[in-house]
Short mmCIF file of C-alpha atoms and ligand atoms in Angstrom, two decimals:
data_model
loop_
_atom_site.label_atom_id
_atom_site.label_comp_id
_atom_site.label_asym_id
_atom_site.label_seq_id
_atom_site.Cartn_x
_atom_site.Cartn_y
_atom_site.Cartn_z
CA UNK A 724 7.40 -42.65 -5.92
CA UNK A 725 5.90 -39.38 -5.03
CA UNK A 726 2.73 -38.02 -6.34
CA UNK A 727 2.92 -35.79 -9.34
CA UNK A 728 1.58 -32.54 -6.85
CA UNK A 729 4.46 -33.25 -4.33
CA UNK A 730 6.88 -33.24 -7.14
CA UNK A 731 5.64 -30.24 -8.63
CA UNK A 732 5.79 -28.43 -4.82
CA UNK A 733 9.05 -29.77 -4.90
CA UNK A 734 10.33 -28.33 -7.51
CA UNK A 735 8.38 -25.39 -7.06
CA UNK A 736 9.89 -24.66 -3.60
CA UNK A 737 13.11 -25.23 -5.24
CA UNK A 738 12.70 -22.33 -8.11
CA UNK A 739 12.03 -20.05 -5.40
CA UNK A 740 15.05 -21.04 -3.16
CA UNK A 741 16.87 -20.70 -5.99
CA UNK A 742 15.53 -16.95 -6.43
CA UNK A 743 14.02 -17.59 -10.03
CA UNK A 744 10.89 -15.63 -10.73
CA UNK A 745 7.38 -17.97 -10.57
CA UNK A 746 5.30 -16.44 -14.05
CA UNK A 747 1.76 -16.85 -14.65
CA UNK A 748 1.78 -19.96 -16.67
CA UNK A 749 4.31 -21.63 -14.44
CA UNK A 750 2.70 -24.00 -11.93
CA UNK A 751 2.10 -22.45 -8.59
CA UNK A 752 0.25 -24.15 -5.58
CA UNK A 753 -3.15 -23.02 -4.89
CA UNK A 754 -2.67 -21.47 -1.76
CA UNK A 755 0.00 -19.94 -3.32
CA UNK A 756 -2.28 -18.10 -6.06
CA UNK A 757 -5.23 -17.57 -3.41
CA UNK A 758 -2.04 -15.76 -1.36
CA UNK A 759 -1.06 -13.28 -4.15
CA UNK A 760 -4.63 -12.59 -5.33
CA UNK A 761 -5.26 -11.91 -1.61
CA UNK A 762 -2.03 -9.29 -1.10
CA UNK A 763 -1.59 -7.74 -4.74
CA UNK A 764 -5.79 -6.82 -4.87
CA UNK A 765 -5.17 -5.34 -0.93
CA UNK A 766 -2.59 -3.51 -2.53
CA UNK A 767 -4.45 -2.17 -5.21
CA UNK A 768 -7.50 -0.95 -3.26
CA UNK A 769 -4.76 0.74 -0.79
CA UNK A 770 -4.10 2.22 -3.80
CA UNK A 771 -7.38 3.50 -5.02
CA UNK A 772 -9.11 4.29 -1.72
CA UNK A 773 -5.75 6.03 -0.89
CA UNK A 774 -6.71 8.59 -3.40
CA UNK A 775 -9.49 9.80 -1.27
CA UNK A 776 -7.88 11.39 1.47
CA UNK A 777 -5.35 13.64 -0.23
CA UNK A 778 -7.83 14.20 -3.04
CA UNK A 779 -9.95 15.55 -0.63
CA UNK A 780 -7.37 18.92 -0.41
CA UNK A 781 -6.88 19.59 -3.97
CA UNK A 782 -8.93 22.33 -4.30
CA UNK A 783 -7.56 23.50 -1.41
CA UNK A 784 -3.98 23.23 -1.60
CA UNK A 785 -2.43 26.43 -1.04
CA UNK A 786 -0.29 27.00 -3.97
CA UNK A 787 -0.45 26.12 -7.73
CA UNK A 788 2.97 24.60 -7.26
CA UNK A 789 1.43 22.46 -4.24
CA UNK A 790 -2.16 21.61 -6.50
CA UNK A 791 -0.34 20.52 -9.29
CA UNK A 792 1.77 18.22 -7.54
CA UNK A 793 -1.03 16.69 -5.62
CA UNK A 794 -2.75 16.20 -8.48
CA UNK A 795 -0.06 14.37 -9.95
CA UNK A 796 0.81 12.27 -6.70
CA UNK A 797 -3.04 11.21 -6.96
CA UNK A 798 -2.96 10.22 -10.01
CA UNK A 799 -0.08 8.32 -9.54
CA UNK A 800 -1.55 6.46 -6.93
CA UNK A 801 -4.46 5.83 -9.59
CA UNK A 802 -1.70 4.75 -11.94
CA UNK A 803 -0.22 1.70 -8.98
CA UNK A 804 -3.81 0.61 -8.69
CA UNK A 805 -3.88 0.02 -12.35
CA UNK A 806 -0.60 -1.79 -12.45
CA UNK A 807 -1.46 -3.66 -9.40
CA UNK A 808 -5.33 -4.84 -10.61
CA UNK A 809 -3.45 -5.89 -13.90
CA UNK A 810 -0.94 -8.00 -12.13
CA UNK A 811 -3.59 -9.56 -9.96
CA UNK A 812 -5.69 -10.50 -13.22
CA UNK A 813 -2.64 -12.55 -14.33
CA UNK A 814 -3.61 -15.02 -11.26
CA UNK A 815 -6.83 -15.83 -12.97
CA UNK A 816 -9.29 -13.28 -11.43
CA UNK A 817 -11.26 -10.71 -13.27
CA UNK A 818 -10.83 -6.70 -12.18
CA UNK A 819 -14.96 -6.78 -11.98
CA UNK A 820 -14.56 -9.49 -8.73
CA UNK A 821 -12.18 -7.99 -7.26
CA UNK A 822 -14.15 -4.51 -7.45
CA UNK A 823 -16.92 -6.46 -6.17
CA UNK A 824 -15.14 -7.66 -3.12
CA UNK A 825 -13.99 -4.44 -1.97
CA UNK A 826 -17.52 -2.85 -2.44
CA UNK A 827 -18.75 -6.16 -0.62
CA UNK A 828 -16.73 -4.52 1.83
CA UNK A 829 -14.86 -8.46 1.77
CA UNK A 830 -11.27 -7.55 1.05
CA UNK A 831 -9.14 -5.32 2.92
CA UNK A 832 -7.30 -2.59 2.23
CA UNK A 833 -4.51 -0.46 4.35
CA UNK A 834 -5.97 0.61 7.91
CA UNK A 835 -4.56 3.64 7.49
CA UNK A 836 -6.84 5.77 4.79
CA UNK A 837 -9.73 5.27 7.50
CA UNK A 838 -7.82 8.35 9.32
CA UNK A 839 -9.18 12.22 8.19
CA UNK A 840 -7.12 14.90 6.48
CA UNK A 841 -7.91 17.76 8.49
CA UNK A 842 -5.67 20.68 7.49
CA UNK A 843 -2.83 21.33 4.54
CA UNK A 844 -0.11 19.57 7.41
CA UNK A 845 -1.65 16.25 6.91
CA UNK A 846 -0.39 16.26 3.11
CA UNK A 847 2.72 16.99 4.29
CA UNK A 848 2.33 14.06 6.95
CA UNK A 849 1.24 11.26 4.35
CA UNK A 850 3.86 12.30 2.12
CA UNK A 851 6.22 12.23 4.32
CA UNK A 852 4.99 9.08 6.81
CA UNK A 853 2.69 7.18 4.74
CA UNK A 854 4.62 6.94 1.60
CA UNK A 855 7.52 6.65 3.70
CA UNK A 856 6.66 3.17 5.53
CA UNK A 857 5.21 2.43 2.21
CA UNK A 858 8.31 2.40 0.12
CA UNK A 859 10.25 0.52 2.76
CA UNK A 860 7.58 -2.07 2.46
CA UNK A 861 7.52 -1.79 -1.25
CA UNK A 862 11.35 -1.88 -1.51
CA UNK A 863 11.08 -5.18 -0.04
CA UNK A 864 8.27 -6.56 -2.84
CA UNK A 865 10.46 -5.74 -5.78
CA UNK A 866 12.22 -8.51 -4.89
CA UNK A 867 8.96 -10.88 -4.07
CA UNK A 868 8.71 -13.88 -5.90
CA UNK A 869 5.62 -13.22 -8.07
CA UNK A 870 7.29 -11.73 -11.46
CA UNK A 871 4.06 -9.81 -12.53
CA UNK A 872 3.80 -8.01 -8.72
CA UNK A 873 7.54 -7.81 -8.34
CA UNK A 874 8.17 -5.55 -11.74
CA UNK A 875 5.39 -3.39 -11.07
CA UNK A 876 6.79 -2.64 -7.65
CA UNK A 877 9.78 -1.27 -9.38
CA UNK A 878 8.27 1.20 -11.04
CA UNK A 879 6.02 2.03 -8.46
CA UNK A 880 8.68 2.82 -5.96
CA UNK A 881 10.10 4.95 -8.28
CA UNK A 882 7.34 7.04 -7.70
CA UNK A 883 6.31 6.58 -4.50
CA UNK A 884 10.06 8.46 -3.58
CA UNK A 885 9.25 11.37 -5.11
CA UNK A 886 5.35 11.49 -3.30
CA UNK A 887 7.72 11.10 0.10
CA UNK A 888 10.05 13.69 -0.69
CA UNK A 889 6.35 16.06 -1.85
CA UNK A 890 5.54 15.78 1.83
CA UNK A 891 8.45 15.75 3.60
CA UNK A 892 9.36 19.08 1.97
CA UNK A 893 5.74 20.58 2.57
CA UNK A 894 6.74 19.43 6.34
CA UNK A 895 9.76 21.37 6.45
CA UNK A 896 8.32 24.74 4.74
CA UNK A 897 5.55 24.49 7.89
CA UNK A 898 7.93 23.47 10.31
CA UNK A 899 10.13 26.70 8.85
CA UNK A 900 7.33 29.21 8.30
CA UNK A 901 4.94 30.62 11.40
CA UNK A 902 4.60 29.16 14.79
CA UNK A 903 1.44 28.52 13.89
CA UNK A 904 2.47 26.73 10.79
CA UNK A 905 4.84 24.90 12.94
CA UNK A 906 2.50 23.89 15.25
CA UNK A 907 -0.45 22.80 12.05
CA UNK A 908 2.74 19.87 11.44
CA UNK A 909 3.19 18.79 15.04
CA UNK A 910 -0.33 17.91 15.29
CA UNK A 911 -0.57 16.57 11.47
CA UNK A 912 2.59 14.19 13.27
CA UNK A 913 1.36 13.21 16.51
CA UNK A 914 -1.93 12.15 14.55
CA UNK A 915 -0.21 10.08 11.94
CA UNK A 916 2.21 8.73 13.74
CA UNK A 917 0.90 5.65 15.15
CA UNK A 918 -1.63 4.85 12.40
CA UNK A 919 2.08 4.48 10.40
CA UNK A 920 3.44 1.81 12.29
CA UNK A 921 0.50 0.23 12.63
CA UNK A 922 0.45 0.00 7.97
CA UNK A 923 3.55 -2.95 8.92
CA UNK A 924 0.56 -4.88 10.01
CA UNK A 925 0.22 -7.11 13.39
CA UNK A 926 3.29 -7.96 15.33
CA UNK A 927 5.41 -11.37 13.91
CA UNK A 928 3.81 -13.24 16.57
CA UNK A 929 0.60 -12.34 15.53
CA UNK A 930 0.73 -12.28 11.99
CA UNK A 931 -1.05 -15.41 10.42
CA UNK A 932 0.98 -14.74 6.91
CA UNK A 933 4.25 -14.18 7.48
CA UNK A 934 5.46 -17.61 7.82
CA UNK A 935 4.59 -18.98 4.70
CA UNK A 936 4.89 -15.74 2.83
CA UNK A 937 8.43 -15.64 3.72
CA UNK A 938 8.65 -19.39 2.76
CA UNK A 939 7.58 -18.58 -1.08
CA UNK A 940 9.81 -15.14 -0.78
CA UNK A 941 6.62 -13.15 -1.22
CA UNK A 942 7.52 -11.51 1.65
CA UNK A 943 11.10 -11.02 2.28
CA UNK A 944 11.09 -9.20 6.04
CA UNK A 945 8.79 -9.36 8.49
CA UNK A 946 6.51 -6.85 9.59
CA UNK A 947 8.50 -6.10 13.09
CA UNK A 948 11.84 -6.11 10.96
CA UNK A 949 10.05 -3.29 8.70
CA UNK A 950 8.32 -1.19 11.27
CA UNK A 951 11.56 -0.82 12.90
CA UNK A 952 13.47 0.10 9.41
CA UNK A 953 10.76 2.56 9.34
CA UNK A 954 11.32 4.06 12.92
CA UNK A 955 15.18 4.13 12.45
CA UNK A 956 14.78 5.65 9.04
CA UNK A 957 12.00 8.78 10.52
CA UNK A 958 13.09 9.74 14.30
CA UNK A 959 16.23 11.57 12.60
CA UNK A 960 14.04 13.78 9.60
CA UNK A 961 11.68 14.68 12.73
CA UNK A 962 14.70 15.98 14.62
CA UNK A 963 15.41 17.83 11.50
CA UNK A 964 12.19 19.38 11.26
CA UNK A 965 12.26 20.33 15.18
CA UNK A 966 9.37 18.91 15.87
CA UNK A 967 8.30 15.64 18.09
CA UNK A 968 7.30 12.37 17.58
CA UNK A 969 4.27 11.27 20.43
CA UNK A 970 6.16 8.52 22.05
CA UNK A 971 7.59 8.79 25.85
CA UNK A 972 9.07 5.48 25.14
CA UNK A 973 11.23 6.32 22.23
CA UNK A 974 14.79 5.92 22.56
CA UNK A 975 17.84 4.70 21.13
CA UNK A 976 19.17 1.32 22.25
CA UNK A 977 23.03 1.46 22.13
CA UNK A 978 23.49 -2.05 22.47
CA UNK A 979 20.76 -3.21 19.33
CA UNK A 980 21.71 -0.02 17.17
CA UNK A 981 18.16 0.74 16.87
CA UNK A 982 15.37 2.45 18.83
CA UNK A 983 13.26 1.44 21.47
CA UNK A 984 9.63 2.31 20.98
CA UNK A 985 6.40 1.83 22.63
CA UNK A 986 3.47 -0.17 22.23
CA UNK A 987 1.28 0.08 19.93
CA UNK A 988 -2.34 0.34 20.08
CA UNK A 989 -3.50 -2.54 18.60
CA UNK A 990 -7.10 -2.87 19.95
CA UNK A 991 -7.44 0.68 17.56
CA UNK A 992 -5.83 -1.38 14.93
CA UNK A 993 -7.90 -4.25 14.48
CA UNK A 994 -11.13 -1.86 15.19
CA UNK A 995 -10.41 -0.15 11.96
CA UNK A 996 -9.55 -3.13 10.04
CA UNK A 997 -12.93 -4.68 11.04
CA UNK A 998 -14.35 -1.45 9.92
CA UNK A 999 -14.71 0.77 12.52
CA UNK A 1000 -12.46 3.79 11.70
CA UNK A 1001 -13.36 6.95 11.95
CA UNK A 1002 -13.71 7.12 7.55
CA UNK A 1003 -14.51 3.34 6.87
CA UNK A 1004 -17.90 4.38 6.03
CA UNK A 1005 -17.15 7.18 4.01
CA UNK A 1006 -14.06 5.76 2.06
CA UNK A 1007 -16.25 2.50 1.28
CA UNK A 1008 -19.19 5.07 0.22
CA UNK A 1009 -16.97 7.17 -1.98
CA UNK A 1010 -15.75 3.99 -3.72
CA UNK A 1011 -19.26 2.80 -4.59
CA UNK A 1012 -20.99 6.28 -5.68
CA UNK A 1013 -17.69 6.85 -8.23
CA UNK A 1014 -18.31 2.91 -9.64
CA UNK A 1015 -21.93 3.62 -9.73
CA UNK A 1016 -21.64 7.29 -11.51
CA UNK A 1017 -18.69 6.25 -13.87
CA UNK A 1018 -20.52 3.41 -15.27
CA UNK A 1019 -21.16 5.25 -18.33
CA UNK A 1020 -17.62 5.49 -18.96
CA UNK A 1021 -16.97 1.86 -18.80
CA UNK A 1022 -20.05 0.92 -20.90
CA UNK A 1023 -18.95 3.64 -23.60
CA UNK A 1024 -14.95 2.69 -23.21
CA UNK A 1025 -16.15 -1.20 -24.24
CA UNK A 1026 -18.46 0.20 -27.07
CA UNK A 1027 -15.60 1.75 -28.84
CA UNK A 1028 -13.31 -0.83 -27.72
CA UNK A 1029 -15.71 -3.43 -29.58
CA UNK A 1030 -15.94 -1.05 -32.45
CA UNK A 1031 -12.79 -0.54 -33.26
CA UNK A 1032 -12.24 -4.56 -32.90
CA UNK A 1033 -14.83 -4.89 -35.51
CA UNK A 1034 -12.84 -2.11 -37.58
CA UNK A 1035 -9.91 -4.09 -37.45
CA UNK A 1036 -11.23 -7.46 -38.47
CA UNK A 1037 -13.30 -5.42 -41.94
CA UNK A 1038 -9.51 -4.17 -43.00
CA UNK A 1039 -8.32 -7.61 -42.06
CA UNK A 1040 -10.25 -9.64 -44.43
N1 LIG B 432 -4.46 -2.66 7.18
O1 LIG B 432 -0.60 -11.95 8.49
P1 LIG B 432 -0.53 -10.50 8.26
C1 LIG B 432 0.29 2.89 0.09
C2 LIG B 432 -4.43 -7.74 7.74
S1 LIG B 432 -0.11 1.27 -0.18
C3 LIG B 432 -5.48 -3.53 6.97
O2 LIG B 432 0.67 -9.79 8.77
P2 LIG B 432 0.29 -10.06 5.51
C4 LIG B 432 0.52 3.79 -1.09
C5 LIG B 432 -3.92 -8.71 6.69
O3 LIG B 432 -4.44 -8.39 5.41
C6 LIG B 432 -0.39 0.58 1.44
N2 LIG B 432 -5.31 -4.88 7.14
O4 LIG B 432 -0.76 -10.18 6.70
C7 LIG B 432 -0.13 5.08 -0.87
C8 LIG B 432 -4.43 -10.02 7.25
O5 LIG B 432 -5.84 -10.15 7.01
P3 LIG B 432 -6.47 -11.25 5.95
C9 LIG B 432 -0.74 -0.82 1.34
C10 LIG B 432 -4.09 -5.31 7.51
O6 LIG B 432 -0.47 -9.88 4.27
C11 LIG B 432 0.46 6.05 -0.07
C12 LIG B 432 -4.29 -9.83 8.74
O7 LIG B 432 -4.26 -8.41 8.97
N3 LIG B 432 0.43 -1.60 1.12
O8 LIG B 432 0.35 3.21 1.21
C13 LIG B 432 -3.01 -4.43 7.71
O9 LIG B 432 1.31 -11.14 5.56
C14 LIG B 432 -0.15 7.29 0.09
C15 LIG B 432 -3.02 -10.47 9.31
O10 LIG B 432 -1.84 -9.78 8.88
C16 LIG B 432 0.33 -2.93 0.82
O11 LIG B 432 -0.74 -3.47 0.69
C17 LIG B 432 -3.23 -3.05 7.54
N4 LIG B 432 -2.28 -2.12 7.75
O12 LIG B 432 1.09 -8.68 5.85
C18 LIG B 432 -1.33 5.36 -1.50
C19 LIG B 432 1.65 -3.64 0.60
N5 LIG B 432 -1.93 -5.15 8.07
O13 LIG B 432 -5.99 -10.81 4.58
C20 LIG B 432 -1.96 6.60 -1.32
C21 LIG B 432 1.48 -5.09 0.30
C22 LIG B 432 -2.32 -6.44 8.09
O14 LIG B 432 -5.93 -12.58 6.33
C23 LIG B 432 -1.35 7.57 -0.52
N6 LIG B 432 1.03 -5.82 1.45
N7 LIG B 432 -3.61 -6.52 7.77
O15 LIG B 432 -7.94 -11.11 6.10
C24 LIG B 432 1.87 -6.33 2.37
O16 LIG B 432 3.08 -6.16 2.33
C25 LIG B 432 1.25 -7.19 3.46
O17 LIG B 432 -0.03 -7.59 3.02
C26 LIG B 432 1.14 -6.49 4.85
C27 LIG B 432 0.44 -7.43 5.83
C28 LIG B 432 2.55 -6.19 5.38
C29 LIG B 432 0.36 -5.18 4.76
#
């Protein structure tokens, strides 16, 4: 007879093949748990530190219409790092740990806010790019086996659509407005173009995850299989918008349906996950001064949390 942990595996494996949900009381394997904790908590700092670069042009945004939706989009993004801490919790982790990490500079979050916003265009480009290969990505997790992380995708796609439609449509006023203007999004594109591929992660071959990740259904495409979604999905809006995307090597492939591409710089890519962008510093920074000034808020938020606990339990009895 098997051991009771190969039986559990067993069955586990079999809940998933079967495309049931795993909850947080259900039994998982550890390096199942240690997987999710690992992902969703990435996620969630992508999230947060994500804020920094767009927040960076609020005050500078060049119409009330465009402020208040920035302001919204960032706060929306504050909103999926809520969700997403919350969802990692349910694995047995507390938000204070997994704060820690990231200030630790331990965990990891998305290569691509280590890049500068430099003028108005770059909104336009993160909208449109950035949210873009993010909602393919996220399309794919709101199917992933972990119910907690799969239901807040849903509603987080929801909104990351309308934060890609934001940008894409500040991309096409500039692309429509002054040659200068026109020229502001070319270079917000040729700079954001790569760094966007490159948010799919390492190629399959090099991808330590993937395999088992698409074993449990956490992942349900690959990161090649994505980052070419993601290419098929964007050369057409940049023909739209007239302008060009920096690759000599794009072109599309009759015979696959898809199109070609070049290769990616991946010695910049693991530079900046290591922590050698040109913002790690400063996003890392950022995230520690706003812990360290906001921890008045926190200590007066559990005050009056504790209070009216204590309020509650006098009516009680
Ligand atoms: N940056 O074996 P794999 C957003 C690491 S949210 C940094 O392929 P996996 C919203 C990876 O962690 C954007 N590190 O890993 C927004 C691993 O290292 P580890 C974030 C990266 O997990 C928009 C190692 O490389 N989205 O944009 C990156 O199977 C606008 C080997 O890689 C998510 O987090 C990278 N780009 O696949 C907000 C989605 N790629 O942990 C504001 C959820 C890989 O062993 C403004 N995550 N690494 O030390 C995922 O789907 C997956 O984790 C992947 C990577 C696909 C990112």
């Amino acid at each position: 007879m098997k051991d009771s942990t190969e039986n559990l595996e067993i069955e586990f494996q079999h809940k998933i093949d079967q495309g049931y949900n795993i909850e947080p009381k259900d039994w998982m394997p550890e390096k199942y748990r240690k997987t999710h904790i690992r992902q969703i908590s990435q996620h969630a700092h992508s999230e947060i530190v994500g804020m920094l670069p767009e927040g960076n042009w609020i005050t500078r945004a060049p119409t009330l219409r465009r402020k208040v939706a920035l302001l919204a989009k960032v706060q929306d993004e504050a909103g999926h790092g809520l969700y997403l801490y919350s969802a990692t919790e349910t694995l047995g982790i507390s938000r204070d740990e997994l704060i820690e990490q990231l200030h630790a500079g331990k965990a990891k979050y998305s290569s691509i806010f280590n890049y500068p916003t430099l003028t108005w265009a770059d909104i336009g480009a993160i909208g449109w790019l950035v949210d873009g290969a993010a909602i393919i990505n996220q399309v794919m997790l709101t199917r992933t086996s972990y119910g907690p992380y799969a239901r807040a995708m849903v509603r987080i796609c929801k909104e990351e659509s309308f934060h890609q439609r934001q940008g894409y449509e500040i991309m096409l006023t500039l692309c429509n407005g002054t040659e200068v203007q026109k020229q502001m999004a070319q270079d917000a594109l040729s700079r954001w173009w790569w760094p966007s591929l490159m948010m799919f992660g390492p190629t399959d071959a090099e991808s330590t995850h993937t395999e088992l990740s698409m074993k449990w259904k956490i992942k349900r495409k690959s990161n090649d299989e994505l980052r070419q979604q993601f290419i098929d999905n964007t050369v057409p809006q940049a023909g739209i918008l007239g302008i060009t995307i920096p690759d000599k090597d794009l072109k599309w492939n009759e015979k696959t349906g898809h199109y070609d591409f070049g290769e990616i710089d991946w010695e910049e890519f693991w530079n900046v996950v290591k922590g050698n962008g040109p913002c790690n510093k400063q996003r890392l920074d950022a995230r520690r001064s706003a812990y360290e000034k906001g921890a008045w808020v926190r200590e007066a938020a559990s005050q009056y949390a504790e209070k009216q606990r204590n309020k509650e339990f006098t009516e009680a009895n």
